[in-house]
mmCIF file of C-alpha atoms in Angstrom:
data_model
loop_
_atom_site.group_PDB
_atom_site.id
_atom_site.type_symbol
_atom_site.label_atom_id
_atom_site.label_comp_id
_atom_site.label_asym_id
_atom_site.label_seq_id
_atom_site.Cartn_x
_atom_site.Cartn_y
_atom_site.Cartn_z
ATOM 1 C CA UNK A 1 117.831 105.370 118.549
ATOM 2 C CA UNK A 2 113.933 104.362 118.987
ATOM 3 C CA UNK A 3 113.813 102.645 122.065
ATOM 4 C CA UNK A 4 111.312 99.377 122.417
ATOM 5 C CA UNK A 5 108.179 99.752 124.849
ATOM 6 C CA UNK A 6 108.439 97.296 128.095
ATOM 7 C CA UNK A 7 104.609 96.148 127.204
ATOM 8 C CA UNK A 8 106.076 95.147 123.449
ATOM 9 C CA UNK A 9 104.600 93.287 121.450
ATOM 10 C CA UNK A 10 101.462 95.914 122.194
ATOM 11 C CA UNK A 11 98.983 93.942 120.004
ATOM 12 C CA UNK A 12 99.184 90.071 118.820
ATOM 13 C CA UNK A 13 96.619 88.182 117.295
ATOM 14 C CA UNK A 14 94.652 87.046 120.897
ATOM 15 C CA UNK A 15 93.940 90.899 120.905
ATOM 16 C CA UNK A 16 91.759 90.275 117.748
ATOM 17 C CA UNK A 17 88.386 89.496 118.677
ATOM 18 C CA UNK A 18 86.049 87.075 116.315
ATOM 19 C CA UNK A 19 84.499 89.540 113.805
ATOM 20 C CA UNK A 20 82.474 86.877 111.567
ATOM 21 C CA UNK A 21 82.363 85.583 109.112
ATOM 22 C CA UNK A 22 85.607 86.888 107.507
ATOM 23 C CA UNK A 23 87.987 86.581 111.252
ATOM 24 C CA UNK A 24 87.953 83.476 113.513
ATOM 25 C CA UNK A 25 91.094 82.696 115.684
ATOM 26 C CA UNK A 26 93.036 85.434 113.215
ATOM 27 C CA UNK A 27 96.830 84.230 111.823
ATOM 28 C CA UNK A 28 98.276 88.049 112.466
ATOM 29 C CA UNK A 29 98.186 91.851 113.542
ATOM 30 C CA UNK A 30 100.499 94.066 111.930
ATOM 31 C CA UNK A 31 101.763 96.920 110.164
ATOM 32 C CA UNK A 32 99.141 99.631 111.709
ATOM 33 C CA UNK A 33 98.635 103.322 110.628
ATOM 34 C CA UNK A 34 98.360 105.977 113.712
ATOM 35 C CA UNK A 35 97.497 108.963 114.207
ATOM 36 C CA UNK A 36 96.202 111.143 117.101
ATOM 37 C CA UNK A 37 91.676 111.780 117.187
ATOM 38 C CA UNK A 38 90.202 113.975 119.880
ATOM 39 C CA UNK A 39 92.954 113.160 122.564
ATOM 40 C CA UNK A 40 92.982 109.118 121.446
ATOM 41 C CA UNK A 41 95.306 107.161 119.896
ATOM 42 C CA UNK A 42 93.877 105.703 116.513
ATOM 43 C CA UNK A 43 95.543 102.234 115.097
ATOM 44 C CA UNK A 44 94.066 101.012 112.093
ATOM 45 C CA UNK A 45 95.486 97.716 112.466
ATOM 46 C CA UNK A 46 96.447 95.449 109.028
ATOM 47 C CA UNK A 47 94.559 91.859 110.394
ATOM 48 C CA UNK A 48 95.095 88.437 108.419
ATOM 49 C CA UNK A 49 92.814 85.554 109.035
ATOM 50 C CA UNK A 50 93.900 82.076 108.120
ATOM 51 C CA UNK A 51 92.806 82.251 104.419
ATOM 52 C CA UNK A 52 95.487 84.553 104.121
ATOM 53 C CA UNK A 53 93.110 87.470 103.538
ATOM 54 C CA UNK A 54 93.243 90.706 105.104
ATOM 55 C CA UNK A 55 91.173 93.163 106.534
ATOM 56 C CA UNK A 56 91.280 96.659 108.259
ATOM 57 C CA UNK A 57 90.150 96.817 111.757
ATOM 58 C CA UNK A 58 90.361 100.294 114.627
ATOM 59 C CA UNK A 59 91.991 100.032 118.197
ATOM 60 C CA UNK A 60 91.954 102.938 120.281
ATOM 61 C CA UNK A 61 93.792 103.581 123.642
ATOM 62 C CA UNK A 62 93.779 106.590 126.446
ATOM 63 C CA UNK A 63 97.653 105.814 126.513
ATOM 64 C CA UNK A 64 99.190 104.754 123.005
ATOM 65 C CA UNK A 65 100.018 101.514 124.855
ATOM 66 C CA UNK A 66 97.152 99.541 125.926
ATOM 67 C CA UNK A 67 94.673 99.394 123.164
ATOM 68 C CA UNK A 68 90.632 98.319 122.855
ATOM 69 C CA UNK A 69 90.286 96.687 119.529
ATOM 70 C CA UNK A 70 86.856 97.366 117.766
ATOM 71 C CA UNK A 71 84.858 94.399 117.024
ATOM 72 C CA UNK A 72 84.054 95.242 113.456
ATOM 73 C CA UNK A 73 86.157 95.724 110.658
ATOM 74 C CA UNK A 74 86.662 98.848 108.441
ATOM 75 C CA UNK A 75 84.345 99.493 105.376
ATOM 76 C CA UNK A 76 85.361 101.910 102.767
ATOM 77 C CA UNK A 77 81.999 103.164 101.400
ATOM 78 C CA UNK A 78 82.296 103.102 97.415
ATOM 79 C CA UNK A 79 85.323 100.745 96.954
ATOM 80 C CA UNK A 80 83.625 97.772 95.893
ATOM 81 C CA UNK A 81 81.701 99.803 93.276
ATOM 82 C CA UNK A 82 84.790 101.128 91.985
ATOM 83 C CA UNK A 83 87.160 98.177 92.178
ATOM 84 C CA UNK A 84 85.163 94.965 92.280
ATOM 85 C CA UNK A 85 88.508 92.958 91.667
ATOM 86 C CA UNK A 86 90.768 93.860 94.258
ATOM 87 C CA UNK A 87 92.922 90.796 96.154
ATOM 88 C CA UNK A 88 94.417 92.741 99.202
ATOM 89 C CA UNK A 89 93.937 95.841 100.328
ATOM 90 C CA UNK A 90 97.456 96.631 103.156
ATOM 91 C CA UNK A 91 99.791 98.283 104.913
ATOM 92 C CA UNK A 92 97.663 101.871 105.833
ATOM 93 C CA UNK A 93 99.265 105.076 106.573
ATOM 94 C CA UNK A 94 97.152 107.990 108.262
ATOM 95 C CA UNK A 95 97.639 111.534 107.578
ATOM 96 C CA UNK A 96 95.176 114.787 108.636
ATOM 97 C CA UNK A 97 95.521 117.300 106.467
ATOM 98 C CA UNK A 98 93.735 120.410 107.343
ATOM 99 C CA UNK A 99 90.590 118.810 108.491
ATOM 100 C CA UNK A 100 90.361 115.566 106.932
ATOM 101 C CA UNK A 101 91.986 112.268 107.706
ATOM 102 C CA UNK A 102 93.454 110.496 104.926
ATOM 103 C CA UNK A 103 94.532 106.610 104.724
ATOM 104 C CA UNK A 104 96.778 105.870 102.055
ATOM 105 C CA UNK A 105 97.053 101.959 101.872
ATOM 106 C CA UNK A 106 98.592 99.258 99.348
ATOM 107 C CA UNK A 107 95.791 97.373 96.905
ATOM 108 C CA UNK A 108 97.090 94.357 95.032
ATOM 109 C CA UNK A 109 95.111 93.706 91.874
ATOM 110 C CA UNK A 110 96.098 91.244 88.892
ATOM 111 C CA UNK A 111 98.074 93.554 87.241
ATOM 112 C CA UNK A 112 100.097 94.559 90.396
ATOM 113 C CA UNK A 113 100.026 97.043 93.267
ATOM 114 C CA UNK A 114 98.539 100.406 93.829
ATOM 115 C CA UNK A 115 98.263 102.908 95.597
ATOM 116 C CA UNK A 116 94.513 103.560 97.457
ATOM 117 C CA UNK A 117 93.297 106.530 99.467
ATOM 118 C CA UNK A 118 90.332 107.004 101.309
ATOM 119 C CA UNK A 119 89.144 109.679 103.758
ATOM 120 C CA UNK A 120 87.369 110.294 107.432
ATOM 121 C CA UNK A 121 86.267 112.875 109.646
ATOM 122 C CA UNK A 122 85.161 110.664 112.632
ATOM 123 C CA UNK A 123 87.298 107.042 112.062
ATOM 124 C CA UNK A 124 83.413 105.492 112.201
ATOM 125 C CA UNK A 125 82.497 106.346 108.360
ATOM 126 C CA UNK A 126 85.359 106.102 105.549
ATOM 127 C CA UNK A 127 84.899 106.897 102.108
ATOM 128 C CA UNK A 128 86.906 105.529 99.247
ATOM 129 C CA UNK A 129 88.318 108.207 96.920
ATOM 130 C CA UNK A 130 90.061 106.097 94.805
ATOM 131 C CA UNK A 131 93.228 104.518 93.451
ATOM 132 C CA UNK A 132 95.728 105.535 91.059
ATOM 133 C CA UNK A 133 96.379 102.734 88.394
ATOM 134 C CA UNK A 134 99.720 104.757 86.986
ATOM 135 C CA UNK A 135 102.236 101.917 87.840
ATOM 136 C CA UNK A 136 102.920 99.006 89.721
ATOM 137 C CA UNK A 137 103.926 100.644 93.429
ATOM 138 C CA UNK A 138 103.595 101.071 97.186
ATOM 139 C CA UNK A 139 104.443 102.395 100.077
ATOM 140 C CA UNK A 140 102.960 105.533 99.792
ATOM 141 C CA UNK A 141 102.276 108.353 102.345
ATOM 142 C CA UNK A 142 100.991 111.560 102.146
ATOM 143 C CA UNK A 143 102.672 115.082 103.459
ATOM 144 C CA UNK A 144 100.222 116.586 105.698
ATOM 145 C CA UNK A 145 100.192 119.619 104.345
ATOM 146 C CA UNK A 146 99.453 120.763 100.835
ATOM 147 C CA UNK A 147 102.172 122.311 98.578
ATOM 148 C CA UNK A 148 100.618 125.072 95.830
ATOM 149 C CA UNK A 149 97.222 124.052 96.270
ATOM 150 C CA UNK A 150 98.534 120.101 95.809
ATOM 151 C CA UNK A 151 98.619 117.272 97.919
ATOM 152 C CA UNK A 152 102.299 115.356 97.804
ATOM 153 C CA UNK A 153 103.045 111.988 98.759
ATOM 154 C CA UNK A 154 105.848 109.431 98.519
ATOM 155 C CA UNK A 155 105.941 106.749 97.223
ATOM 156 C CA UNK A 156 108.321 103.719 96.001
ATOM 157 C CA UNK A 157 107.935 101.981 92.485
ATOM 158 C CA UNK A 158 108.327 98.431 92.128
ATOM 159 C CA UNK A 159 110.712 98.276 89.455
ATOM 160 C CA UNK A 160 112.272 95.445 90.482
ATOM 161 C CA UNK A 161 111.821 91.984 89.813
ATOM 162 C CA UNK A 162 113.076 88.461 91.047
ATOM 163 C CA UNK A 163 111.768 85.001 89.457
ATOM 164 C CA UNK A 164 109.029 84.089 91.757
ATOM 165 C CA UNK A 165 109.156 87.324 94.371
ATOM 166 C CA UNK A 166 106.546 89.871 94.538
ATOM 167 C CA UNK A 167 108.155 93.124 92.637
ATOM 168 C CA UNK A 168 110.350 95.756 94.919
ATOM 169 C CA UNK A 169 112.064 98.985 94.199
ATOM 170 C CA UNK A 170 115.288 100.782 95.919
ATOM 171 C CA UNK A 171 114.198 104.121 95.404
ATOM 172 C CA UNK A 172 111.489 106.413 96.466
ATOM 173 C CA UNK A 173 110.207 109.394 94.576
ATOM 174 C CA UNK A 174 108.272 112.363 95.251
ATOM 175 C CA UNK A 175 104.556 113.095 93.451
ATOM 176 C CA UNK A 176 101.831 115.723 93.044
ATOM 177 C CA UNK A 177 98.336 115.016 92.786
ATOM 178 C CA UNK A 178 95.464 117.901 93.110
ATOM 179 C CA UNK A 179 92.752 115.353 93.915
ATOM 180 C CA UNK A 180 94.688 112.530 94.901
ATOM 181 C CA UNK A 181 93.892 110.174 92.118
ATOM 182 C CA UNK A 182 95.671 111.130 89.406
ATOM 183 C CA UNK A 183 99.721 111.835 90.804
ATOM 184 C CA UNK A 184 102.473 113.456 88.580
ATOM 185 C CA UNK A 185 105.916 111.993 89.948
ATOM 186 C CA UNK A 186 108.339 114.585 90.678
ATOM 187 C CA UNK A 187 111.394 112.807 90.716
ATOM 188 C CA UNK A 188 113.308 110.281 92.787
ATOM 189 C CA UNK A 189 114.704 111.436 96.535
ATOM 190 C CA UNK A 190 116.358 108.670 97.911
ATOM 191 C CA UNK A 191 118.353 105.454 96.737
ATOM 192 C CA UNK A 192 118.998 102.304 98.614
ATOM 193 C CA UNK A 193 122.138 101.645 99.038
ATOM 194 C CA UNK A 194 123.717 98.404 97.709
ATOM 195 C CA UNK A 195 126.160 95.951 100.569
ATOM 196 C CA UNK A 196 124.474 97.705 103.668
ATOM 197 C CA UNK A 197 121.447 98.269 106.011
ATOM 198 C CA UNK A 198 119.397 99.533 103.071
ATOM 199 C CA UNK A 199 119.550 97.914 99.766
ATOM 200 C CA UNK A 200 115.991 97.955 99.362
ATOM 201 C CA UNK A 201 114.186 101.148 100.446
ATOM 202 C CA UNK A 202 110.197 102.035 100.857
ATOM 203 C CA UNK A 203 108.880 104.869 103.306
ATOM 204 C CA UNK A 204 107.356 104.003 106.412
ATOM 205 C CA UNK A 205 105.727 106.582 108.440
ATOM 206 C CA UNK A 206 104.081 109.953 107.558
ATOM 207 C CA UNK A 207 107.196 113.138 107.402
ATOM 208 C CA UNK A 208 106.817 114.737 110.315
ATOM 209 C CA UNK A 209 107.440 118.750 110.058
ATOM 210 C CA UNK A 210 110.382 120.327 112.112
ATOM 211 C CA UNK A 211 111.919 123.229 112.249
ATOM 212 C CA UNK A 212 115.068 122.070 110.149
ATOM 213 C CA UNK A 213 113.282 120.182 107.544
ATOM 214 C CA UNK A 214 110.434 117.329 106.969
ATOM 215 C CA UNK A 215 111.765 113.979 109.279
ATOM 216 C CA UNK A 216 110.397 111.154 107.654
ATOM 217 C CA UNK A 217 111.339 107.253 108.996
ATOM 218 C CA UNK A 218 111.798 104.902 106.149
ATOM 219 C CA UNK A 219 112.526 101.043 106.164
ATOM 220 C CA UNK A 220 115.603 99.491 104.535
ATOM 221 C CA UNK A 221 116.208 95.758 103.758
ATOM 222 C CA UNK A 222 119.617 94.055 103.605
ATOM 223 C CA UNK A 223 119.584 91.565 101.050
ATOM 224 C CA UNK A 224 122.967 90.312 101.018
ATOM 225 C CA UNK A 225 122.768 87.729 103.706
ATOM 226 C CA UNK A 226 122.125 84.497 101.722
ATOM 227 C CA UNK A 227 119.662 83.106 104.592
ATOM 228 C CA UNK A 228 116.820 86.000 104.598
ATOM 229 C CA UNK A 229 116.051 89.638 103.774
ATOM 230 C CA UNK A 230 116.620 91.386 107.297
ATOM 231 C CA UNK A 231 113.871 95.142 107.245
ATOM 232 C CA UNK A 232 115.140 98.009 109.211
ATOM 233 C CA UNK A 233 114.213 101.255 110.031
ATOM 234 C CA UNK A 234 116.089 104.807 109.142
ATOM 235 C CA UNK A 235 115.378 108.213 109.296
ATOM 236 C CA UNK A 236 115.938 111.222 106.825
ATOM 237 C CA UNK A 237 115.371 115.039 107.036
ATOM 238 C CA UNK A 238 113.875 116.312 103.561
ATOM 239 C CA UNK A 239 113.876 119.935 103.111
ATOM 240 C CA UNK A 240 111.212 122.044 104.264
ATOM 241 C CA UNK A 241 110.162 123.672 100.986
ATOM 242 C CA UNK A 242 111.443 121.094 98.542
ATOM 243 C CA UNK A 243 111.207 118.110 99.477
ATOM 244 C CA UNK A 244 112.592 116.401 96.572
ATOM 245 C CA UNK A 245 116.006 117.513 98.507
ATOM 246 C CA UNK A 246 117.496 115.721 100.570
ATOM 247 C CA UNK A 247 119.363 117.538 104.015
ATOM 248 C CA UNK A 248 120.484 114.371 105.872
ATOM 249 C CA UNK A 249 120.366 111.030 106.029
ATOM 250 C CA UNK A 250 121.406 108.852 108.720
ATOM 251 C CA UNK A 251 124.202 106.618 108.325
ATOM 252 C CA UNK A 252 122.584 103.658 110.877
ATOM 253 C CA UNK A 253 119.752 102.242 111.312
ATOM 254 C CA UNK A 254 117.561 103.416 114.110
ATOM 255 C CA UNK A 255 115.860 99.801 114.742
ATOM 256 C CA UNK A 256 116.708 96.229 113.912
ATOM 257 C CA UNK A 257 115.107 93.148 114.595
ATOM 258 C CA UNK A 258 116.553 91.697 117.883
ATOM 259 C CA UNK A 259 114.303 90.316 120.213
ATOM 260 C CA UNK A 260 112.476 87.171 119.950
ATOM 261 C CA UNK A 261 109.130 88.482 118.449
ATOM 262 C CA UNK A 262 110.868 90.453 115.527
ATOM 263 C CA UNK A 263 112.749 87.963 114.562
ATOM 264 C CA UNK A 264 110.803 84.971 114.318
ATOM 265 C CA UNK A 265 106.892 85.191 112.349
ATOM 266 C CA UNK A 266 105.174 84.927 109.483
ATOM 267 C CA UNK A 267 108.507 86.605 108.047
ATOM 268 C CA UNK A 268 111.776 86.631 110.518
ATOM 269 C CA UNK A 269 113.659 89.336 110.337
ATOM 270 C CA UNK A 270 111.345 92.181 110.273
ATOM 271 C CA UNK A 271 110.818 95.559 111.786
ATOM 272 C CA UNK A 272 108.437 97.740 109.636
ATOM 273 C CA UNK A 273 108.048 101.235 111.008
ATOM 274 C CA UNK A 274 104.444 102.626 109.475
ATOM 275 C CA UNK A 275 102.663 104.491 112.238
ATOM 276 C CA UNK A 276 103.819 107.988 113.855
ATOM 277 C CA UNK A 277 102.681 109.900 116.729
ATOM 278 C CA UNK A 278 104.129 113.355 117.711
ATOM 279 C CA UNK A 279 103.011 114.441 121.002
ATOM 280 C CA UNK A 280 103.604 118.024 120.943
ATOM 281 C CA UNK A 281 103.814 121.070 118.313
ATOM 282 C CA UNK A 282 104.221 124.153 117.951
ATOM 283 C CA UNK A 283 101.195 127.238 117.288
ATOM 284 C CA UNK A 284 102.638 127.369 113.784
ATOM 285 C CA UNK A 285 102.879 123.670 113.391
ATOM 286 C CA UNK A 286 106.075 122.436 113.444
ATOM 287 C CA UNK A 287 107.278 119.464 116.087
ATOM 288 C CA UNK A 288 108.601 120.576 119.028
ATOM 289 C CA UNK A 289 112.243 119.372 119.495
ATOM 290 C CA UNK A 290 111.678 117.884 122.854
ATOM 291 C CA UNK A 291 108.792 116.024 121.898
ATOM 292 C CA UNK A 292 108.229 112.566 122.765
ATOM 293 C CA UNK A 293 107.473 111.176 119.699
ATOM 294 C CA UNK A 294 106.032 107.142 119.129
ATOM 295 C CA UNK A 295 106.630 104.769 115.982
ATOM 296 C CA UNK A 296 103.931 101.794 115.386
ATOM 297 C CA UNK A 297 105.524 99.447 113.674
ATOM 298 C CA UNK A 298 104.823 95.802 112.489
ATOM 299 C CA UNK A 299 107.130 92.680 113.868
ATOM 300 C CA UNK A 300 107.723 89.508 111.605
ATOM 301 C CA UNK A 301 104.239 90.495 110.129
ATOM 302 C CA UNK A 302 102.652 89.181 113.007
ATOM 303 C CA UNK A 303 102.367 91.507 115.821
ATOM 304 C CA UNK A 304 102.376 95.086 116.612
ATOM 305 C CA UNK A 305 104.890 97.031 118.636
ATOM 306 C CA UNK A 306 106.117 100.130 119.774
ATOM 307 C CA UNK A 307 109.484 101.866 120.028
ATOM 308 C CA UNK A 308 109.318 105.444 121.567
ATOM 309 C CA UNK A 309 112.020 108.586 120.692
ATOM 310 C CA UNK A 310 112.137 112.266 120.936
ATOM 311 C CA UNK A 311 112.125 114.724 117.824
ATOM 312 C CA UNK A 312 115.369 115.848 118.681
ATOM 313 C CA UNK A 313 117.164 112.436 118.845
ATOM 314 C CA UNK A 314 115.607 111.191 115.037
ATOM 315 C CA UNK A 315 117.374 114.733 114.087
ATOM 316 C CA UNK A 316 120.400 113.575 115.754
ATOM 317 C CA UNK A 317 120.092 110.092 113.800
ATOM 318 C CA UNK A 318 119.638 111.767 110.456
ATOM 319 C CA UNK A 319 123.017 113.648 110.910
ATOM 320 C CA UNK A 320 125.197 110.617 112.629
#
């Protein structure tokens, strides 16, 4: 199971320095993409100041611990030309694929949420490619390699619908997209599953490739307690040429909240798994087993922390 860094949370909201106008004496930190640049470790870090707006802003760190938040937040050249109505842009997930870093990230608009992407070489300029306006969905993240030419992502519909909550979904799907804009669903992968850990299912961090399949980390929420939702994080092994199938799935979870800072926030309750870090690989590409391996991951959406593992053990929790 992951196991929590001593230094945890990692990030809280003193970390955020004043980047005005838009952040002064910020509500939250949470909820970062990661990913590994030039022998530093990249957080794009989802910030909310006390309008309840939010905002993308870099920390980088020698370590993957201690981080040095920028002091400017993250412009995506070409997004307000393209989308002058957008509410929220949240929740980023990075992926390099061949040469290119992508960010894959949640946009809610008046008609719902979609799915953005935009793209960097350096993590100083980003270009916005665009956003899919399909359906109403999120949690998306990208594969970081391309299958037939086409990129492929998952993602999780929100299909479902409480008076007065924002829409949600229990299953996520597999889609195609040669340009990343317009996506072609495949076909649904994985279900939550009703009276347990995971009711309510949405992926969390990039899949990571192994030798005995993709190893992806998803979050699960148990509804059934009449007080709160409580969000978990899981792990499942997708197959290495189809990833619509499914090899394992572990029965646990592999992190629940438990200490102070994950369960009380902005929202109690709440470990959200959405940045990945493999140390090690293979010349061919695939994750060593040994690997150490560390998961980003937002608490009570309102601080960052950290929970380290090896390849080998999430391979072990996909077949307990």
């Amino acid at each position: 199971m992951l196991v929590r860094n001593a230094n945890n949370p990692i990030l809280t909201r003193s970390d955020i320095p004043d980047i005005l106008p838009h952040l002064h004496d910020v509500t939250s930190v949470f909820n970062p993409g990661a990913i590994k640049y030039k022998d530093k470790y990249m957080l794009m870090l989802r910030v909310q100041n006390r309008a309840r707006e939010t905002y993308f802003v870099m920390a980088e760190s020698d370590d993957g611990v201690k981080f040095e938040v920028r002091n400017e937040i993250v412009r995506f050249e070409g997004l307000k030309t393209k989308n002058p109505i957008v509410y929220h842009c949240y929740d980023p997930r990075i992926t390099k694929v061949e040469d290119v870093y992508y960010i894959m990230f949640a946009m809610d608009f008046e008609q719902g949420c979609k799915l953005g992407v935009a793209q960097t070489t350096d993590f100083r300029e980003f270009h916005f490619i665009g956003v899919a306006p399909r359906i109403d969905t999120r949690n998306g993240v990208l594969f970081p390699e391309k299958f037939n030419g086409k990129f492929l992502r998952l993602e999780r519909p929100n299909t479902l619908v409480k008076p007065g909550e924002p829409a949600t979904g229990a299953r996520i799907w597999v889609s195609e997209s040669p340009q990343l804009t317009n996506w072609k669903m495949l076909g649904p992968i994985l279900m939550g599953n009703s009276h347990y850990w995971d009711e309510l299912i949405g992926s969390g961090t990039p899949p990571v490739k192994t030798r005995e399949g993709w190893l992806h980390i998803y979050h699960g929420v148990a509804t059934h307690f009449g007080s709160t939702n409580i969000y978990q994080a899981g792990v499942v092994l997708l197959d290495l040429k189809q990833p619509q199938k499914v090899l394992a799935r572990g029965k646990y979870n592999i992190l629940e909240p438990r200490e102070l800072y994950e369960l009380t926030g902005q929202v109690p309750n709440v470990v959200f798994p959405s940045g990945i870090i493999v140390e090690d690989y293979d010349a061919e590409g695939f994750s060593l087993p040994d690997s150490e391996v560390k998961v980003y991951y937002g608490a009570a959406d309102t601080c960052v922390c950290l929970a380290e593992t090896t390849i080998q053990d999430l391979l072990n929790d996909c077949k307990a």
